[in-house]
Amino acid sequence: VYLSVFWQNEQLGVACYDVDTTEIRMMFDTQETDNFLTLLSVIAQVQPTYVIISAKQDERILKVLQNFAHKPLEAVPEKDLDYIKFLPSIDFCK
């Protein structure tokens, strides 16, 4: 499962692609403060293999993602801790 995340001006956008079912799910521009409770809830529900973010993404969201990566997930004990993948910011343009 790939989870793409973009946060700007307190707006969170998320897209999830499940390679097993070939299903794409999206959450459009949802209000999100820098506590990232919505994002953490999405990550806990989806349990992505990889999280894809812009190389120029805000440091606050990166810190939250890195902290989450180091928490053990019972459902996937062999979870790859290097699961944050950076793409060029041009890939996230409107």
XYZ file of C-alpha atoms in Angstrom:
94
model
C 0.000 0.000 0.000
C 1.351 3.382 -1.043
C 0.183 6.516 0.747
C 0.896 9.894 -0.828
C 0.631 12.870 1.523
C 0.727 16.617 0.929
C 0.204 19.317 3.576
C 0.165 23.042 2.917
C -1.603 25.999 4.551
C -3.172 23.623 7.099
C -4.790 21.613 4.286
C -4.042 17.890 4.086
C -4.429 15.862 0.914
C -3.988 12.090 0.885
C -4.102 9.430 -1.823
C -3.787 5.716 -1.144
C -3.041 3.010 -3.713
C -3.451 -0.656 -2.803
C -1.379 -2.807 -5.178
C -3.275 -5.977 -4.235
C -6.728 -4.642 -5.103
C -5.594 -1.895 -7.544
C -7.882 0.432 -5.606
C -7.177 4.150 -5.273
C -8.707 6.104 -2.389
C -8.397 9.845 -1.922
C -9.050 12.349 0.810
C -9.231 15.857 -0.613
C -8.083 19.008 1.181
C -9.040 18.370 4.784
C -8.307 20.898 7.520
C -5.267 19.682 9.471
C -3.280 21.533 12.113
C 0.310 20.751 13.030
C -0.775 18.100 15.552
C -1.561 15.856 12.536
C -4.247 13.801 14.285
C -6.088 13.190 11.010
C -2.916 12.042 9.261
C -1.970 9.733 12.120
C -5.466 8.252 12.059
C -5.220 7.621 8.302
C -1.795 5.988 8.678
C -3.031 3.770 11.513
C -6.016 2.633 9.426
C -4.211 2.160 6.109
C -0.881 0.852 7.482
C 1.026 1.821 4.337
C 4.137 0.057 3.138
C 5.465 3.383 1.873
C 4.571 7.007 2.489
C 5.351 9.298 -0.433
C 5.894 12.998 0.221
C 7.326 16.007 -1.576
C 11.039 16.616 -1.137
C 10.122 20.169 -0.121
C 7.453 19.172 2.399
C 7.247 21.036 5.702
C 9.616 19.761 8.410
C 6.749 19.402 10.916
C 4.973 16.715 8.904
C 8.260 14.936 8.205
C 9.011 14.778 11.932
C 5.574 13.260 12.627
C 6.064 10.648 9.892
C 9.538 9.749 11.152
C 8.265 9.399 14.725
C 5.426 7.178 13.540
C 7.845 4.969 11.594
C 9.707 4.088 14.771
C 6.603 2.864 16.603
C 6.051 -0.881 16.304
C 3.003 -1.959 14.318
C 1.571 -5.197 15.701
C -0.105 -6.106 12.409
C 3.189 -5.847 10.500
C 6.074 -6.699 12.842
C 8.632 -6.771 10.023
C 7.643 -3.217 9.015
C 10.301 -1.482 6.931
C 11.334 1.585 8.931
C 12.693 3.255 5.795
C 9.207 3.736 4.455
C 9.254 7.491 3.730
C 9.968 8.116 0.055
C 10.654 11.590 -1.315
C 9.610 12.713 -4.783
C 10.516 15.991 -6.491
C 8.195 18.819 -5.516
C 7.199 19.258 -9.178
C 5.300 15.942 -8.891
C 3.008 17.586 -6.338
C 2.132 20.719 -8.346
C -1.437 21.640 -9.176
